[in-house]
Short mmCIF file of C-alpha atoms and ligand atoms in Angstrom, two decimals:
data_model
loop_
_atom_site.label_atom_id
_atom_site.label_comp_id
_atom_site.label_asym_id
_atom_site.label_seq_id
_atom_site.Cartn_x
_atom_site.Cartn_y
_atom_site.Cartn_z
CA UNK V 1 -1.48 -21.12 0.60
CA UNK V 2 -4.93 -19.69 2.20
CA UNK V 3 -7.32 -22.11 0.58
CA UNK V 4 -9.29 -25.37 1.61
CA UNK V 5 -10.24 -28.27 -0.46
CA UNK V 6 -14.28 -28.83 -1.04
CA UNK V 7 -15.89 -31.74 -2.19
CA UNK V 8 -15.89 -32.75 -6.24
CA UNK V 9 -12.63 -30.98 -6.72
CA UNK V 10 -13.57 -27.67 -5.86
CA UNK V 11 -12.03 -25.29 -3.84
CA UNK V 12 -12.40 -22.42 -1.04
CA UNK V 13 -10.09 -19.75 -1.58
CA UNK V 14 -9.38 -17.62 1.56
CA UNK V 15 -6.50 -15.34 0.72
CA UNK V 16 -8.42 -11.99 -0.11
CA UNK V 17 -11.71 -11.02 1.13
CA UNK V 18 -13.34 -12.25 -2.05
CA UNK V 19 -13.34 -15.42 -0.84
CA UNK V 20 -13.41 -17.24 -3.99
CA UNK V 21 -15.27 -20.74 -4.65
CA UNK V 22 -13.11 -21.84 -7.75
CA UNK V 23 -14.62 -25.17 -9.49
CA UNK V 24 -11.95 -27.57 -11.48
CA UNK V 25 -10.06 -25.70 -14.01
CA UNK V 26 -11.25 -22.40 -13.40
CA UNK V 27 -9.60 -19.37 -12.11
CA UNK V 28 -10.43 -16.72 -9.03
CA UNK V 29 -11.60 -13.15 -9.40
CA UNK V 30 -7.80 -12.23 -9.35
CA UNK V 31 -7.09 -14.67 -12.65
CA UNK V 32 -3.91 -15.32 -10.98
CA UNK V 33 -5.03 -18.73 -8.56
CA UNK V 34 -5.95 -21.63 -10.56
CA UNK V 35 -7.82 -24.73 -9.39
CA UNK V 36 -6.26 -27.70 -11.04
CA UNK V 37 -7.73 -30.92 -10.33
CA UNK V 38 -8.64 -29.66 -6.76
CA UNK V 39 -5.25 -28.08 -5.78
CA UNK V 40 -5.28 -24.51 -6.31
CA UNK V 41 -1.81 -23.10 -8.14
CA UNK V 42 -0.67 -19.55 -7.93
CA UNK V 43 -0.06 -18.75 -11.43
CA UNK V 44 2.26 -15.54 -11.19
CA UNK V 45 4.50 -17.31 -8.56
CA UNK V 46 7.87 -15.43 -9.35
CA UNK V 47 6.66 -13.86 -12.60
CA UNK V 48 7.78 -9.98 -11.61
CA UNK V 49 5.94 -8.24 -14.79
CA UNK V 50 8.08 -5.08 -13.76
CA UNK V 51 10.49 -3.87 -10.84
CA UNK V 52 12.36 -0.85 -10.03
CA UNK V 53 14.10 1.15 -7.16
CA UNK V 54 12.30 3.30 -5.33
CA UNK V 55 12.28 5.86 -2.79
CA UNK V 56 10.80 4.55 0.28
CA UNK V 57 8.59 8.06 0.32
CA UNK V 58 6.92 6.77 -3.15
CA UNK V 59 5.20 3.84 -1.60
CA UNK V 60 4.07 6.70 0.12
CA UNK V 61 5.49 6.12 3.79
CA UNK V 62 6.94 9.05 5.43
CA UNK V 63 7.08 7.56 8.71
CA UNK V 64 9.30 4.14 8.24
CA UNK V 65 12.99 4.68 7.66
CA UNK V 66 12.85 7.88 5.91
CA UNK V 67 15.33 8.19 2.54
CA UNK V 68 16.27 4.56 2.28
CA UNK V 69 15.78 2.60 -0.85
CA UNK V 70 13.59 -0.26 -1.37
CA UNK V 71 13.38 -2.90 -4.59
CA UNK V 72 10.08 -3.04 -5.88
CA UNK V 73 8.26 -5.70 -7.37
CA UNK V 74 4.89 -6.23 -8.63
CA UNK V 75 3.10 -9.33 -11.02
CA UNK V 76 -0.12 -9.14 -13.25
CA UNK V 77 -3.72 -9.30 -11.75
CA UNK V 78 -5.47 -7.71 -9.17
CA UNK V 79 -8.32 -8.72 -6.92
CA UNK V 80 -9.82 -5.39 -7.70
CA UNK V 81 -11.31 -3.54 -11.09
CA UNK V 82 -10.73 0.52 -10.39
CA UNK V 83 -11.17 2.60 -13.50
CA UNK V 84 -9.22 4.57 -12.38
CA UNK V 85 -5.78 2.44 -12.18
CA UNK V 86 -2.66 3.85 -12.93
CA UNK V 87 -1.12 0.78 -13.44
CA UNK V 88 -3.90 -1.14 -15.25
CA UNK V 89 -2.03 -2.70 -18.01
CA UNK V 90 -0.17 -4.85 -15.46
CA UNK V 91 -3.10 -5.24 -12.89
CA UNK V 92 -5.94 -6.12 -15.74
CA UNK V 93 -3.51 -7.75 -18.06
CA UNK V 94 -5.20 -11.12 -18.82
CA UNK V 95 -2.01 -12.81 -19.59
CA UNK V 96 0.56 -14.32 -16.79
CA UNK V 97 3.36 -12.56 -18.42
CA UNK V 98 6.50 -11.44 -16.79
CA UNK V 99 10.11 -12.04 -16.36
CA UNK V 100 11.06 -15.08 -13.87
CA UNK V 101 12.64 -13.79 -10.94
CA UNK V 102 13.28 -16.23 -7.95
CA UNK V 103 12.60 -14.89 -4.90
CA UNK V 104 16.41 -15.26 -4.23
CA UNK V 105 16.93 -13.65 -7.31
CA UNK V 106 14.68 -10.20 -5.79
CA UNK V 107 16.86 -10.20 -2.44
CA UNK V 108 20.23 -10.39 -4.38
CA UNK V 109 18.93 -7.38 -7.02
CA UNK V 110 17.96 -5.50 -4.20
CA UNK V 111 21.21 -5.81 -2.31
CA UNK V 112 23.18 -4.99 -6.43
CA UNK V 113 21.27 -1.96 -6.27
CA UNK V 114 21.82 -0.88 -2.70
CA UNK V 115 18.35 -0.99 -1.38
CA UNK V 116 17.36 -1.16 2.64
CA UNK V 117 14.15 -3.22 1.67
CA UNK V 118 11.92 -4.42 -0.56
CA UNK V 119 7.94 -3.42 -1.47
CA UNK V 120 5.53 -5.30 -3.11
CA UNK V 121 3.25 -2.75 -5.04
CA UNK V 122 2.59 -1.29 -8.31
CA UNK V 123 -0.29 -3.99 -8.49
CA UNK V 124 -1.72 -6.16 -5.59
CA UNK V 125 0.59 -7.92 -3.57
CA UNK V 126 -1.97 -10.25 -1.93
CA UNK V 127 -2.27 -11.30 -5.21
CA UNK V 128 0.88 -12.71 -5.65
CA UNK V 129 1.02 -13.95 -2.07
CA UNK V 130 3.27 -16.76 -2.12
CA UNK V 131 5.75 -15.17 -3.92
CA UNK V 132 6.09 -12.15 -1.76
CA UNK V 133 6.33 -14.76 1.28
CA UNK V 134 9.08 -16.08 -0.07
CA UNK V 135 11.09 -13.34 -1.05
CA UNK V 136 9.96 -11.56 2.53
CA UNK V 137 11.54 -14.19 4.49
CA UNK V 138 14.51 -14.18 2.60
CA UNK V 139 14.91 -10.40 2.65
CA UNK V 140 14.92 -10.86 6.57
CA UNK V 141 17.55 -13.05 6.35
CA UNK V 142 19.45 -10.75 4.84
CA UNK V 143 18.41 -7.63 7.22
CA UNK V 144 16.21 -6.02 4.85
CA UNK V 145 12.47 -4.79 5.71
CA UNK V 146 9.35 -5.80 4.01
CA UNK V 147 6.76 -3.16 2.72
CA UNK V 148 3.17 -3.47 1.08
CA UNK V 149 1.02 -1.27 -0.75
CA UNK V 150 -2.12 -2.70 -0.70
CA UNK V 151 -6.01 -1.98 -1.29
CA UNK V 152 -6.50 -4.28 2.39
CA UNK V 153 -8.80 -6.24 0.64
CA UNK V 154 -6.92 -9.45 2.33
CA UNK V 155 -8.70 -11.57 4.81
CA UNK V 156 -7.57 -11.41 8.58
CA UNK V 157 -5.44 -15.51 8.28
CA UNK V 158 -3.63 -13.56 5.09
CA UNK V 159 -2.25 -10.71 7.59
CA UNK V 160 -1.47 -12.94 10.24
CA UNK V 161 0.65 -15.34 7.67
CA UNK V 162 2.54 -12.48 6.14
CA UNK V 163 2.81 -10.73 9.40
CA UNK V 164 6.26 -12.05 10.99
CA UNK V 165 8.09 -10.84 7.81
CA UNK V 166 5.68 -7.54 7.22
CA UNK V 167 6.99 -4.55 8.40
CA UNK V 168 5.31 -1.96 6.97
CA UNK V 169 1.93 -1.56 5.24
CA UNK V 170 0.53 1.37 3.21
CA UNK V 171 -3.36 0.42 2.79
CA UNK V 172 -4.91 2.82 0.07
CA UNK V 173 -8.38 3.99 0.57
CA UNK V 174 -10.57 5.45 -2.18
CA UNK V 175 -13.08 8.07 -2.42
CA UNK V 176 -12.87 8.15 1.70
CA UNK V 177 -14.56 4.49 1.83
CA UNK V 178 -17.68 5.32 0.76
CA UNK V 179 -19.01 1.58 -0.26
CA UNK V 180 -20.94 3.01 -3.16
CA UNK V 181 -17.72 4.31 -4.56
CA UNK V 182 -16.34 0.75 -4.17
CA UNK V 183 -19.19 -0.72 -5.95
CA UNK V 184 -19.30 1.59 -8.67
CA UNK V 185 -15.88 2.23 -9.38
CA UNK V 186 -13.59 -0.88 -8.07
CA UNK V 187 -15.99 -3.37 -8.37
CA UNK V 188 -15.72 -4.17 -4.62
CA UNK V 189 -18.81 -5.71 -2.40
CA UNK V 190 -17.50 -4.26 1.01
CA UNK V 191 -15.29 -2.48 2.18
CA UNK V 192 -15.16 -3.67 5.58
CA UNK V 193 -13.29 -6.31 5.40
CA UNK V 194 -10.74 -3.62 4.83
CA UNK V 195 -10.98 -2.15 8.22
CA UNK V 196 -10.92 -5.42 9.96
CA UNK V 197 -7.12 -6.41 7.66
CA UNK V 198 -6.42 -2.57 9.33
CA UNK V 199 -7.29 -3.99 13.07
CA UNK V 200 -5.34 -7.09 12.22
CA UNK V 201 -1.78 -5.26 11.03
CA UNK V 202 -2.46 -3.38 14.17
CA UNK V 203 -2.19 -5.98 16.47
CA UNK V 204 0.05 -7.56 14.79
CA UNK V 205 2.42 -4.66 15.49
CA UNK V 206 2.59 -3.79 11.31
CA UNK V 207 3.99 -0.13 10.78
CA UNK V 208 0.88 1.38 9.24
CA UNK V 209 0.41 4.21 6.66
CA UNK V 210 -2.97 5.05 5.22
CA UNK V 211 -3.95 6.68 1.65
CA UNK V 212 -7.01 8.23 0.32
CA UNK V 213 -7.21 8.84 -3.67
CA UNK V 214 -9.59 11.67 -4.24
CA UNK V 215 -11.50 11.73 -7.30
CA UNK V 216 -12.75 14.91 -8.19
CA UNK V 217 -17.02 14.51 -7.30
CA UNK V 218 -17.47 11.07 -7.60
CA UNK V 219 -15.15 10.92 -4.09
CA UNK V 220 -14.31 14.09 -2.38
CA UNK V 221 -17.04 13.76 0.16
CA UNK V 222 -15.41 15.95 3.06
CA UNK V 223 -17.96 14.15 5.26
CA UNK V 224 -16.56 11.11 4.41
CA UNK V 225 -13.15 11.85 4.64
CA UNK V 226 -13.49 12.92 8.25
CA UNK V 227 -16.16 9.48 9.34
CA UNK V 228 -12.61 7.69 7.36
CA UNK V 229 -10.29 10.25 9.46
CA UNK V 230 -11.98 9.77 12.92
CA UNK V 231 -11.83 5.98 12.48
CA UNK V 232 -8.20 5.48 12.11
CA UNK V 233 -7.72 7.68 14.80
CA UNK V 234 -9.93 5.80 16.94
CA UNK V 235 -9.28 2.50 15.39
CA UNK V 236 -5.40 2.92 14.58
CA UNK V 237 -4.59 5.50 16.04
CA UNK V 238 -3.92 9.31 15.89
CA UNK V 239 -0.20 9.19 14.68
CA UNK V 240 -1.00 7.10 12.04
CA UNK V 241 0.41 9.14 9.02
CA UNK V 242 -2.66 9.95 6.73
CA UNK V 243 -1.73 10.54 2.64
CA UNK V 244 -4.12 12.78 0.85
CA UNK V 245 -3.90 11.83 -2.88
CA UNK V 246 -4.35 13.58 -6.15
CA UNK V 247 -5.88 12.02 -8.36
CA UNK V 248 -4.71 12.12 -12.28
CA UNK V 249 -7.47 11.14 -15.26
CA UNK V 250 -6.01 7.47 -16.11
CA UNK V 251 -7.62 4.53 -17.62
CA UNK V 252 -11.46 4.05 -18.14
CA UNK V 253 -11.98 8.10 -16.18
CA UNK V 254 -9.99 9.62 -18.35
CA UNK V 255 -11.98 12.30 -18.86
CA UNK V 256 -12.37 13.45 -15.39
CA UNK V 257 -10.04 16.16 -14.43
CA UNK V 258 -7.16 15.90 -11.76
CA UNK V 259 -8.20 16.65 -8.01
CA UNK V 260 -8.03 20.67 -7.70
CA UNK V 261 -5.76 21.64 -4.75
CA UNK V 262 -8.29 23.44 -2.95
CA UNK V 263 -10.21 20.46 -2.70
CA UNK V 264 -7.05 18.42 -0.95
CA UNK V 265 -6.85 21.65 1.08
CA UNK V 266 -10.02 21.32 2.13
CA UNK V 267 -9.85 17.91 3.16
CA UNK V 268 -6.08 18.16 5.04
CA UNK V 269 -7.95 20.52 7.11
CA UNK V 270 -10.95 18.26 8.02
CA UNK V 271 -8.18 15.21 8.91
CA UNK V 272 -6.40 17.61 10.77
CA UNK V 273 -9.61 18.48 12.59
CA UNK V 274 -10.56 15.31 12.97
CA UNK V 275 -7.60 14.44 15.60
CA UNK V 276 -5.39 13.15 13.39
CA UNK V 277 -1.44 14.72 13.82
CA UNK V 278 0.17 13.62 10.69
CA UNK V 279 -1.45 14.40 7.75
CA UNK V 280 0.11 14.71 4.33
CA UNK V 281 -1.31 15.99 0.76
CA UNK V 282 0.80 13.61 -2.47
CA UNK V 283 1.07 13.56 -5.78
CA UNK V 284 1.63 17.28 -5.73
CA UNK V 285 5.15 18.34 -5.62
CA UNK V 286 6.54 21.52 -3.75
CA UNK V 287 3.02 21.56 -1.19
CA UNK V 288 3.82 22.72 2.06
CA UNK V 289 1.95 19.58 3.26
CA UNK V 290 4.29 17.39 2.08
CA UNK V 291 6.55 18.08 4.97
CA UNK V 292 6.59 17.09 8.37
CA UNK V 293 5.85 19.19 11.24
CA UNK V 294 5.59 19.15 15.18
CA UNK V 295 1.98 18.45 16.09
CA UNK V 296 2.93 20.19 19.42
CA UNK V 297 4.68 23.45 18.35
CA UNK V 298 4.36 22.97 14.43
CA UNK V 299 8.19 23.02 13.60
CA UNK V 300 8.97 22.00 10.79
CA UNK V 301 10.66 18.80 11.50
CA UNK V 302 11.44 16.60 8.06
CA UNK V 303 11.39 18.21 4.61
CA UNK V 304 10.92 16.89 1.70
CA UNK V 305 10.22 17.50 -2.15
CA UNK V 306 8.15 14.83 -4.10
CA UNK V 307 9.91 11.43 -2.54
CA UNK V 308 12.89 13.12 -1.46
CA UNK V 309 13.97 13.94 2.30
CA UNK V 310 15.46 17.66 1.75
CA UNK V 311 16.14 18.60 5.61
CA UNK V 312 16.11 16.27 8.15
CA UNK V 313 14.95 18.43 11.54
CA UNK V 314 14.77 15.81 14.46
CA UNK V 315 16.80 14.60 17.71
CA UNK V 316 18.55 11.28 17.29
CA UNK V 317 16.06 10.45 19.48
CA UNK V 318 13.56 11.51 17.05
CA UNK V 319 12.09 14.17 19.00
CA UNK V 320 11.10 17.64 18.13
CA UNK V 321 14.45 19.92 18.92
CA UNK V 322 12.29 22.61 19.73
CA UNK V 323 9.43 21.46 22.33
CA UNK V 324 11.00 17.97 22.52
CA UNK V 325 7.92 16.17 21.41
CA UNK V 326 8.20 12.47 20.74
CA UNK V 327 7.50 11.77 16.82
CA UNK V 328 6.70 8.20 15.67
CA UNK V 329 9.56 7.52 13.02
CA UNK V 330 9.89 3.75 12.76
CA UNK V 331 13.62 3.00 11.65
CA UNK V 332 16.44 5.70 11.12
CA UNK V 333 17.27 8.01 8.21
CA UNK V 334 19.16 6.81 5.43
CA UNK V 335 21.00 9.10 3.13
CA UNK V 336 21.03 6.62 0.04
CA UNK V 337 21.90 9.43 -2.37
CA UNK V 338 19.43 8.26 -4.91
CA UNK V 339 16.50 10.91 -5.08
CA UNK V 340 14.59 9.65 -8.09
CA UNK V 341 12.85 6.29 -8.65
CA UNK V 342 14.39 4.46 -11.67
CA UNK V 343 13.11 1.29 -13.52
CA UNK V 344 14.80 -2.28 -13.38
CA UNK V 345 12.26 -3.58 -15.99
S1 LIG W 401 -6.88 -14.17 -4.06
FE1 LIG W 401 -7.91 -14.43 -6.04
S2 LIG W 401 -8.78 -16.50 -5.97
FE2 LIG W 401 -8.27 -15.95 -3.87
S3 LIG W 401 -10.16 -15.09 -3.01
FE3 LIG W 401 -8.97 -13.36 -3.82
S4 LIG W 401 -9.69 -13.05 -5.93
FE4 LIG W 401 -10.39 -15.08 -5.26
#
């Protein structure tokens, strides 16, 4: 899907932002899309390297059917190259490895293991587009949602094929967007072909929930975290729930520390001053920011520890029940019972 045939077998691939020309035989940036003999093959096409069941709050979204259960899947390769990846021998892995799992195959797991959904993640799903196509329209079929956790690196015709089976979208930032970060650390030209996938999911009514991994110096620019801040509030909009991340020493930056708190404190407040009235601190369990709280009268209104939802405080309309403000919940609360994520494979 997403690519167009150039002359002497060559083609244009137009999935992710990279926008790879791919001669005869060889592969994309992602290693995953192969041009052979001027058709270009996804590679990983139901190859699920690992899956599990997850909280819905792990992806993170906070916002989109709180407490219900979603399948994950993920496949090698990645269209990025952080050093910092916490799943890097999957995303890097050089291989196609992986377990063959039919798209029908991921809707009927889901539904063994009680799920409510299912979310591409762990590694890139635009990366293993096809395959997450499939298995999203088949999970509609069945009544279940669609989630991605994605790095937005995905051109603007990848979000608007994906988009009648998308329901949700967590788009993780790094290092507040600063482009040098990108460049340094991801191996990424430009980052704005990120914001315009953003303004795409937007109009194409996508539930969106937006991440920033902070990494202690190299990216924990305040100033950039509020220039980030004030644009989704201006571009996405002001309840667009807005994850503050810890970062953890992993991979190739091993060596640098994890994110102090008082630096994620510092930048919740400059979100928060920047207009925008759902802001959330993760990867640190037991924070009072990981709960949710009136922006009107600053009840607290949904509770939770790590990914689970530990007092539910809202109106079954989902207003406030103290000022009666109207908070943005897509979906209803589930009560799956499960707390924990576990692994499938
Ligand atoms: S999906 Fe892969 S082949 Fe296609 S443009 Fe992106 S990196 Fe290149």
């Amino acid at each position: 899907m997403l690519y167009q045939k150039l002359e002497d077998k060559k083609v244009n691939c137009y999935l992710c932002a990279r926008k790879c020309h791919i001669n005869d035989g060889g592969t994309g940036f992602c290693l995953v899309r192969k041009n052979n003999d001027g058709t270009l093959f996804s590679l990983n096409y139901a190859k699920a390297i690992s899956a599990g069941v997850d909280p819905v709050e792990k992806k993170p979204l906070a916002h989109f059917n709180p407490g219900a259960l979603v399948m994950s899947i993920a496949t090698v390769g990645c269209n990025f190259r952080c050093q910092f990846c916490d799943n890097w021998m999957i995303s890097q892995e050089k291989e196609i490895a992986g377990n063959p799992l039919p798209p029908e195959e991921v809707v009927k797991v889901a539904r063994d293991n009680d799920c409510q959904g299912i979310s591409y993640t762990y590694t890139e799903p635009t990366i293993f587009f096809e395959y997450a196509y499939d298995a999203s329209r088949l999970a509609h079929e069945v009544g279940f949602f669609n989630t991605f956790v994605t790095n937005g690196y995905m051109t603007a015709e990848a979000v608007k094929t994906i988009a009648p089976y998308l329901d949700a979208a967590t788009v993780d930032f790094k290092g507040g967007g600063d482009p040098e970060f990108y460049k340094t650390f991801s191996a990424v030209p430009s980052v704005a072909p990120i914001f315009e996938a953003l303004k795409e999911m937007r109009r194409n009514n996508i539930h969106i929930e937006i991440t920033n991994l902070i990494v202690p110096k190299s990216g924990d620019s305040l100033e950039r975290i509020k220039e980030l801040a004030i644009w989704i509030r201006d571009g996405i909009g002001k309840d667009t729930p807005f994850h503050l991340l810890r970062f953890h020493p992993d991979y190739q930056l091993s060596s640098i520390p994890a994110t102090p708190i008082e630096t994620l404190e510092k930048a919740y407040v400059t979100a928060k001053e920047a207009g925008l009235n759902y802001v959330y601190i993760g990867n640190v369990p037991g924070h009072a920011s990981e709960h949710t709280y009136c922006p009107n009268c600053n009840e607290v209104l949904i509770k939770r520890y790590s990914f689970a939802v530990t007092r539910w405080n809202l109106t079954k309309d989902m207003r406030c029940p103290v000022c009666g403000q109207n908070i943005p919940i897509k979906g209803t609360l589930h009560s799956s019972g499960h707390s924990l994520p576990y692994a499938l494979f």
